[in-house]
Amino acid sequence: NYKVDVQNSSVEFTAEKYFFVSVAGKFSEFDGEFVYEDGEFKEINGVVKSVSVNTDNEKRDADLRSSKYLKTEQNEDITFRLKSARSGKMSADLNIAGVSKEVVFDYEVLSVGDDEIIFTLSSVVDIRDFAMHSSLLITDTIIIDAKIVGKK
């Protein structure tokens, strides 16, 4: 069993704004555990504290925490639960803003050591699938990228 090394891991996202300008953000509070045996992920459970969203713009961050997007007052946690993983694709139940949906992530194992594993996850998510506000100024899709370092 592995525990996420929060100091060396990251959970980030990118959204297009005004059609050509990207807005990047990250979450500073997250945790998780996973099982990796015989070259396969058997279990992954992760939690991200939605209130920890940070785009380096406090007004935008407050908007993201609001009832239009992450709904942090009612839903403190974004959760990730592995359903299956094979051939660089990972299916997971993702819960954002109180709405659960099965999402497919691309993954790549970068390094496996005696007591450490490093892997990346990436997916494109439609915010409307999670009952988030859609706007003409912001695209409906966000890219989620995570680099996870796990320690035994």
Coordinates of N, CA and C in Angstrom, one line a residue:
N1 N 0.8 -1.2 0.0 CA 0.0 0.0 0.0 C 0.9 1.3 0.0
Y2 N 0.4 2.3 -0.7 CA 1.1 3.5 -0.8 C 0.3 4.6 -0.3
K3 N 0.9 5.7 0.2 CA 0.3 6.9 0.7 C 0.8 8.0 -0.2
V4 N -0.1 8.9 -0.6 CA 0.4 10.1 -1.4 C 1.3 11.0 -0.6
D5 N 2.5 11.2 -1.2 CA 3.4 12.2 -0.6 C 3.0 13.6 -1.1
V6 N 2.3 14.2 -0.3 CA 1.6 15.5 -0.7 C 2.7 16.6 -1.0
Q7 N 3.8 16.6 -0.3 CA 4.9 17.6 -0.6 C 5.4 17.5 -2.0
N8 N 5.4 16.3 -2.6 CA 6.0 16.1 -3.9 C 5.0 15.8 -5.0
S9 N 3.8 15.9 -4.7 CA 2.7 15.6 -5.7 C 2.0 16.9 -6.0
S10 N 1.2 16.8 -7.1 CA 0.4 18.0 -7.4 C -0.9 17.6 -8.1
V11 N -1.9 18.5 -7.9 CA -3.2 18.3 -8.6 C -3.5 19.7 -9.2
E12 N -3.6 19.7 -10.5 CA -3.7 21.0 -11.2 C -4.8 20.9 -12.3
F13 N -5.2 22.1 -12.8 CA -6.2 22.2 -13.8 C -5.9 23.3 -14.7
T14 N -6.4 23.3 -15.9 CA -6.3 24.4 -16.9 C -7.7 24.5 -17.6
A15 N -8.1 25.8 -17.7 CA -9.3 26.1 -18.4 C -9.0 27.2 -19.4
E16 N -9.7 27.2 -20.5 CA -9.6 28.3 -21.5 C -10.5 29.4 -21.1
K17 N -10.0 30.6 -21.2 CA -10.8 31.8 -20.9 C -10.7 32.8 -22.1
Y18 N -11.8 33.4 -22.4 CA -11.8 34.3 -23.6 C -11.2 33.7 -24.8
F19 N -11.5 32.4 -25.0 CA -11.2 31.7 -26.2 C -9.7 31.4 -26.4
F20 N -8.8 32.3 -26.1 CA -7.4 32.1 -26.4 C -6.5 32.1 -25.1
V21 N -7.0 32.6 -24.0 CA -6.1 32.7 -22.8 C -6.5 31.6 -21.9
S22 N -5.4 30.9 -21.4 CA -5.6 29.8 -20.5 C -5.5 30.3 -19.0
V23 N -6.3 29.7 -18.2 CA -6.3 30.0 -16.7 C -5.8 28.7 -16.1
A24 N -4.7 28.7 -15.3 CA -4.2 27.5 -14.7 C -4.5 27.7 -13.2
G25 N -4.7 26.5 -12.5 CA -4.9 26.5 -11.1 C -4.5 25.2 -10.5
K26 N -4.5 25.2 -9.2 CA -4.1 24.0 -8.5 C -4.9 23.9 -7.2
F27 N -4.8 22.7 -6.6 CA -5.4 22.5 -5.3 C -4.2 22.2 -4.3
S28 N -4.2 22.9 -3.2 CA -3.1 22.8 -2.3 C -3.3 21.7 -1.2
E29 N -4.6 21.3 -1.0 CA -4.9 20.3 0.0 C -5.5 19.1 -0.6
F30 N -4.8 17.9 -0.5 CA -5.3 16.7 -1.0 C -4.5 15.5 -0.3
D31 N -5.1 14.4 -0.4 CA -4.5 13.2 0.2 C -5.0 12.0 -0.5
G32 N -4.4 10.8 -0.3 CA -4.9 9.6 -0.9 C -4.0 8.4 -0.6
E33 N -4.6 7.3 -0.9 CA -3.9 6.0 -0.7 C -4.1 5.1 -1.9
F34 N -3.2 4.2 -2.3 CA -3.4 3.4 -3.4 C -2.7 2.1 -3.2
V35 N -3.1 1.1 -4.0 CA -2.5 -0.2 -4.0 C -2.0 -0.5 -5.5
Y36 N -0.7 -0.7 -5.6 CA -0.1 -1.1 -6.9 C 0.7 -2.4 -6.7
E37 N 0.2 -3.4 -7.4 CA 0.8 -4.7 -7.3 C 1.0 -5.4 -8.6
D38 N 2.1 -6.0 -8.8 CA 2.3 -6.8 -10.1 C 2.1 -5.9 -11.3
G39 N 2.5 -4.7 -11.2 CA 2.5 -3.8 -12.4 C 1.1 -3.2 -12.7
E40 N 0.2 -3.3 -11.7 CA -1.2 -2.8 -11.9 C -1.7 -2.0 -10.7
F41 N -2.5 -1.0 -10.9 CA -3.3 -0.3 -9.9 C -4.5 -1.2 -9.5
K42 N -4.5 -1.6 -8.2 CA -5.7 -2.4 -7.7 C -6.7 -1.5 -7.1
E43 N -6.3 -0.4 -6.5 CA -7.2 0.5 -5.7 C -6.5 1.9 -5.6
I44 N -7.4 2.9 -5.8 CA -6.9 4.3 -5.6 C -8.1 5.0 -4.9
N45 N -7.8 5.7 -3.8 CA -8.8 6.5 -3.2 C -8.1 7.9 -2.9
G46 N -8.7 8.9 -3.5 CA -8.1 10.2 -3.3 C -9.2 11.3 -2.9
V47 N -8.7 12.2 -2.1 CA -9.6 13.3 -1.7 C -8.9 14.7 -1.9
V48 N -9.6 15.6 -2.5 CA -9.0 17.0 -2.7 C -10.0 17.9 -2.0
K49 N -9.4 18.8 -1.2 CA -10.2 19.8 -0.5 C -10.5 20.9 -1.5
S50 N -11.8 21.0 -1.9 CA -12.2 22.0 -2.9 C -11.9 23.4 -2.5
V51 N -12.0 23.7 -1.2 CA -11.7 25.1 -0.8 C -10.3 25.5 -1.0
S52 N -9.4 24.6 -1.3 CA -8.0 24.9 -1.4 C -7.6 25.3 -2.9
V53 N -8.7 25.5 -3.7 CA -8.4 25.9 -5.1 C -7.6 27.2 -5.1
N54 N -6.7 27.3 -6.0 CA -5.8 28.5 -6.1 C -5.4 28.8 -7.5
T55 N -5.9 29.9 -8.1 CA -5.5 30.4 -9.4 C -4.6 31.6 -9.4
D56 N -4.2 32.0 -8.2 CA -3.4 33.2 -7.9 C -4.2 34.5 -8.2
N57 N -5.6 34.4 -8.1 CA -6.5 35.5 -8.2 C -7.6 35.3 -7.2
E58 N -7.6 36.0 -6.1 CA -8.5 35.7 -5.0 C -10.0 35.9 -5.5
K59 N -10.3 36.9 -6.3 CA -11.6 37.1 -6.8 C -12.1 35.9 -7.6
R60 N -11.3 35.4 -8.5 CA -11.6 34.2 -9.3 C -11.7 33.0 -8.4
D61 N -10.8 32.8 -7.4 CA -10.9 31.7 -6.5 C -12.2 31.7 -5.7
A62 N -12.6 32.9 -5.3 CA -13.9 33.0 -4.6 C -15.1 32.6 -5.5
D63 N -15.0 33.0 -6.7 CA -16.0 32.6 -7.7 C -16.0 31.1 -7.9
L64 N -14.9 30.5 -8.0 CA -14.8 29.0 -8.2 C -15.3 28.3 -7.0
R65 N -15.2 28.8 -5.8 CA -15.7 28.2 -4.6 C -17.2 28.4 -4.4
S66 N -17.8 29.2 -5.2 CA -19.2 29.6 -5.1 C -20.2 28.5 -5.5
S67 N -21.4 28.8 -5.4 CA -22.5 27.8 -5.9 C -22.5 27.7 -7.4
K68 N -21.8 28.5 -8.1 CA -21.8 28.4 -9.6 C -20.9 27.2 -10.0
Y69 N -19.9 27.0 -9.2 CA -18.9 26.0 -9.6 C -18.7 24.9 -8.5
L70 N -17.7 25.0 -7.6 CA -17.3 23.9 -6.7 C -18.3 23.7 -5.5
K71 N -19.1 24.8 -5.2 CA -20.1 24.6 -4.1 C -19.4 24.2 -2.8
T72 N -18.3 24.8 -2.5 CA -17.5 24.4 -1.3 C -18.2 24.4 0.0
E73 N -19.2 25.2 0.2 CA -19.9 25.2 1.5 C -20.7 23.9 1.7
Q74 N -21.2 23.4 0.6 CA -22.0 22.1 0.7 C -21.1 20.9 0.5
N75 N -20.0 21.0 -0.3 CA -19.2 19.9 -0.7 C -17.8 20.2 -0.6
E76 N -17.2 19.9 0.6 CA -15.8 20.2 0.9 C -14.9 19.3 0.1
D77 N -15.3 18.1 -0.3 CA -14.3 17.2 -0.9 C -14.6 16.9 -2.3
I78 N -13.6 16.8 -3.1 CA -13.6 16.2 -4.4 C -13.0 14.8 -4.2
T79 N -13.7 13.8 -4.7 CA -13.2 12.4 -4.4 C -13.0 11.7 -5.7
F80 N -12.0 10.8 -5.7 CA -11.6 10.0 -6.8 C -11.5 8.6 -6.3
R81 N -12.2 7.6 -7.0 CA -12.2 6.2 -6.6 C -12.0 5.4 -7.9
L82 N -10.9 4.7 -7.9 CA -10.6 3.8 -9.0 C -11.6 2.8 -9.3
K83 N -12.0 2.6 -10.5 CA -12.9 1.5 -10.9 C -12.1 0.4 -11.7
S84 N -11.2 0.9 -12.6 CA -10.4 -0.1 -13.3 C -9.2 0.7 -14.0
A85 N -8.1 0.0 -14.2 CA -6.9 0.6 -14.9 C -6.3 -0.5 -15.7
R86 N -6.0 -0.1 -17.0 CA -5.2 -1.0 -17.9 C -4.8 -0.3 -19.1
S87 N -3.7 -0.6 -19.6 CA -3.2 -0.1 -20.9 C -3.2 1.4 -21.0
G88 N -2.8 2.1 -19.9 CA -2.7 3.6 -19.9 C -4.0 4.3 -19.7
K89 N -5.1 3.6 -19.5 CA -6.4 4.2 -19.3 C -6.9 3.8 -17.9
M90 N -7.4 4.8 -17.2 CA -7.9 4.5 -15.8 C -9.4 5.1 -15.7
S91 N -10.3 4.2 -15.3 CA -11.7 4.7 -15.1 C -11.9 4.9 -13.6
A92 N -12.5 6.0 -13.3 CA -12.7 6.3 -11.9 C -14.0 7.0 -11.7
D93 N -14.6 6.8 -10.5 CA -15.7 7.6 -10.0 C -15.2 8.9 -9.5
L94 N -15.5 10.0 -10.1 CA -15.1 11.4 -9.7 C -16.3 12.1 -9.2
N95 N -16.2 12.6 -8.0 CA -17.2 13.4 -7.4 C -16.7 14.9 -7.3
I96 N -17.4 15.8 -8.0 CA -17.1 17.2 -7.9 C -18.4 17.9 -7.6
A97 N -18.3 18.8 -6.7 CA -19.5 19.7 -6.3 C -20.7 18.8 -6.0
G98 N -20.5 17.6 -5.4 CA -21.7 16.8 -5.0 C -22.2 15.9 -6.1
V99 N -21.6 15.9 -7.3 CA -22.1 15.1 -8.4 C -21.0 14.1 -8.8
S100 N -21.4 12.8 -8.9 CA -20.5 11.8 -9.2 C -20.7 11.4 -10.7
K101 N -19.5 11.1 -11.3 CA -19.6 10.7 -12.7 C -18.3 9.8 -13.0
E102 N -18.5 8.8 -13.8 CA -17.4 8.0 -14.2 C -16.6 8.8 -15.3
V103 N -15.3 8.9 -15.0 CA -14.4 9.7 -15.9 C -13.2 8.8 -16.3
V104 N -12.8 8.9 -17.5 CA -11.6 8.1 -18.0 C -10.4 9.0 -18.0
F105 N -9.3 8.6 -17.3 CA -8.0 9.3 -17.2 C -7.0 8.6 -18.0
D106 N -6.1 9.3 -18.7 CA -4.9 8.7 -19.2 C -3.9 8.6 -18.0
Y107 N -3.1 7.6 -17.9 CA -2.1 7.5 -16.8 C -0.8 7.0 -17.4
E108 N 0.2 7.3 -16.7 CA 1.6 6.8 -17.1 C 2.3 6.6 -15.8
V109 N 2.9 5.5 -15.6 CA 3.8 5.2 -14.5 C 5.2 5.6 -14.9
L110 N 5.7 6.6 -14.2 CA 7.0 7.2 -14.5 C 8.2 6.4 -13.9
S111 N 7.9 5.9 -12.6 CA 9.0 5.3 -11.9 C 8.4 4.4 -10.8
V112 N 9.0 3.2 -10.7 CA 8.7 2.3 -9.6 C 9.9 1.9 -8.9
G113 N 10.0 2.2 -7.5 CA 11.2 1.8 -6.7 C 10.7 0.9 -5.6
D114 N 11.6 0.6 -4.7 CA 11.3 -0.3 -3.6 C 10.2 0.2 -2.7
D115 N 10.3 1.5 -2.5 CA 9.3 2.1 -1.5 C 8.6 3.3 -2.1
E116 N 8.7 3.6 -3.4 CA 8.1 4.8 -4.0 C 7.7 4.5 -5.4
I117 N 6.6 5.1 -5.8 CA 6.1 5.0 -7.2 C 5.6 6.4 -7.6
I118 N 5.9 6.8 -8.9 CA 5.5 8.1 -9.4 C 4.7 7.8 -10.7
F119 N 3.5 8.5 -10.7 CA 2.7 8.4 -11.9 C 1.9 9.7 -12.2
T120 N 1.5 9.8 -13.4 CA 0.7 11.0 -13.8 C -0.7 10.5 -14.2
L121 N -1.7 11.4 -14.1 CA -3.0 11.3 -14.5 C -3.4 12.5 -15.3
S122 N -4.2 12.3 -16.3 CA -4.7 13.5 -17.1 C -6.1 13.1 -17.7
S123 N -7.0 14.1 -17.7 CA -8.3 13.9 -18.3 C -8.9 15.3 -18.7
V124 N -9.8 15.3 -19.6 CA -10.5 16.5 -20.0 C -11.9 16.2 -19.5
V125 N -12.4 17.2 -18.7 CA -13.7 17.0 -18.0 C -14.7 18.2 -18.5
D126 N -15.9 17.8 -18.8 CA -16.9 18.9 -19.1 C -17.6 19.3 -17.8
I127 N -17.4 20.6 -17.4 CA -17.9 21.1 -16.1 C -19.5 20.9 -16.0
R128 N -20.1 20.9 -17.2 CA -21.6 20.7 -17.1 C -22.0 19.4 -16.6
D129 N -21.1 18.4 -16.8 CA -21.4 17.0 -16.2 C -21.5 17.0 -14.7
F130 N -20.9 18.1 -14.1 CA -20.9 18.2 -12.6 C -21.8 19.3 -12.1
A131 N -22.7 19.7 -12.9 CA -23.7 20.7 -12.6 C -23.1 22.1 -12.3
M132 N -22.0 22.4 -13.0 CA -21.4 23.7 -12.8 C -21.8 24.6 -13.9
H133 N -21.8 25.9 -13.6 CA -22.2 27.0 -14.4 C -21.4 27.0 -15.7
S134 N -22.1 27.2 -16.8 CA -21.5 27.4 -18.1 C -21.5 28.8 -18.5
S135 N -20.4 29.3 -19.1 CA -20.3 30.7 -19.4 C -19.8 30.9 -20.8
L136 N -20.2 31.9 -21.5 CA -19.7 32.2 -22.9 C -18.2 32.6 -22.8
L137 N -17.8 33.1 -21.7 CA -16.4 33.6 -21.6 C -15.4 32.4 -21.2
I138 N -15.9 31.3 -20.7 CA -15.0 30.2 -20.3 C -15.5 29.0 -21.0
T139 N -14.6 28.2 -21.5 CA -15.0 27.0 -22.1 C -15.6 26.0 -21.1
D140 N -16.4 25.0 -21.6 CA -17.1 24.1 -20.7 C -16.1 22.9 -20.3
T141 N -14.9 22.9 -20.8 CA -14.1 21.8 -20.5 C -12.8 22.3 -19.7
I142 N -12.4 21.5 -18.8 CA -11.1 21.7 -18.1 C -10.3 20.5 -18.2
I143 N -9.0 20.8 -18.2 CA -8.0 19.7 -18.2 C -7.5 19.5 -16.8
I144 N -7.6 18.3 -16.3 CA -7.1 17.9 -15.0 C -5.8 17.1 -15.1
D145 N -4.8 17.6 -14.4 CA -3.5 16.9 -14.5 C -3.0 16.7 -13.0
A146 N -2.5 15.5 -12.8 CA -2.0 15.2 -11.4 C -0.7 14.5 -11.6
K147 N 0.3 14.8 -10.8 CA 1.5 14.0 -10.7 C 1.5 13.5 -9.2
I148 N 1.5 12.2 -9.1 CA 1.4 11.6 -7.8 C 2.6 10.8 -7.4
V149 N 3.2 11.1 -6.3 CA 4.3 10.4 -5.7 C 3.7 9.6 -4.5
G150 N 3.9 8.3 -4.6 CA 3.4 7.4 -3.5 C 4.5 6.8 -2.8
K151 N 4.4 6.8 -1.4 CA 5.5 6.2 -0.6 C 4.8 5.1 0.3
K152 N 5.6 4.0 0.4 CA 5.1 2.9 1.3 C 5.3 3.3 2.8

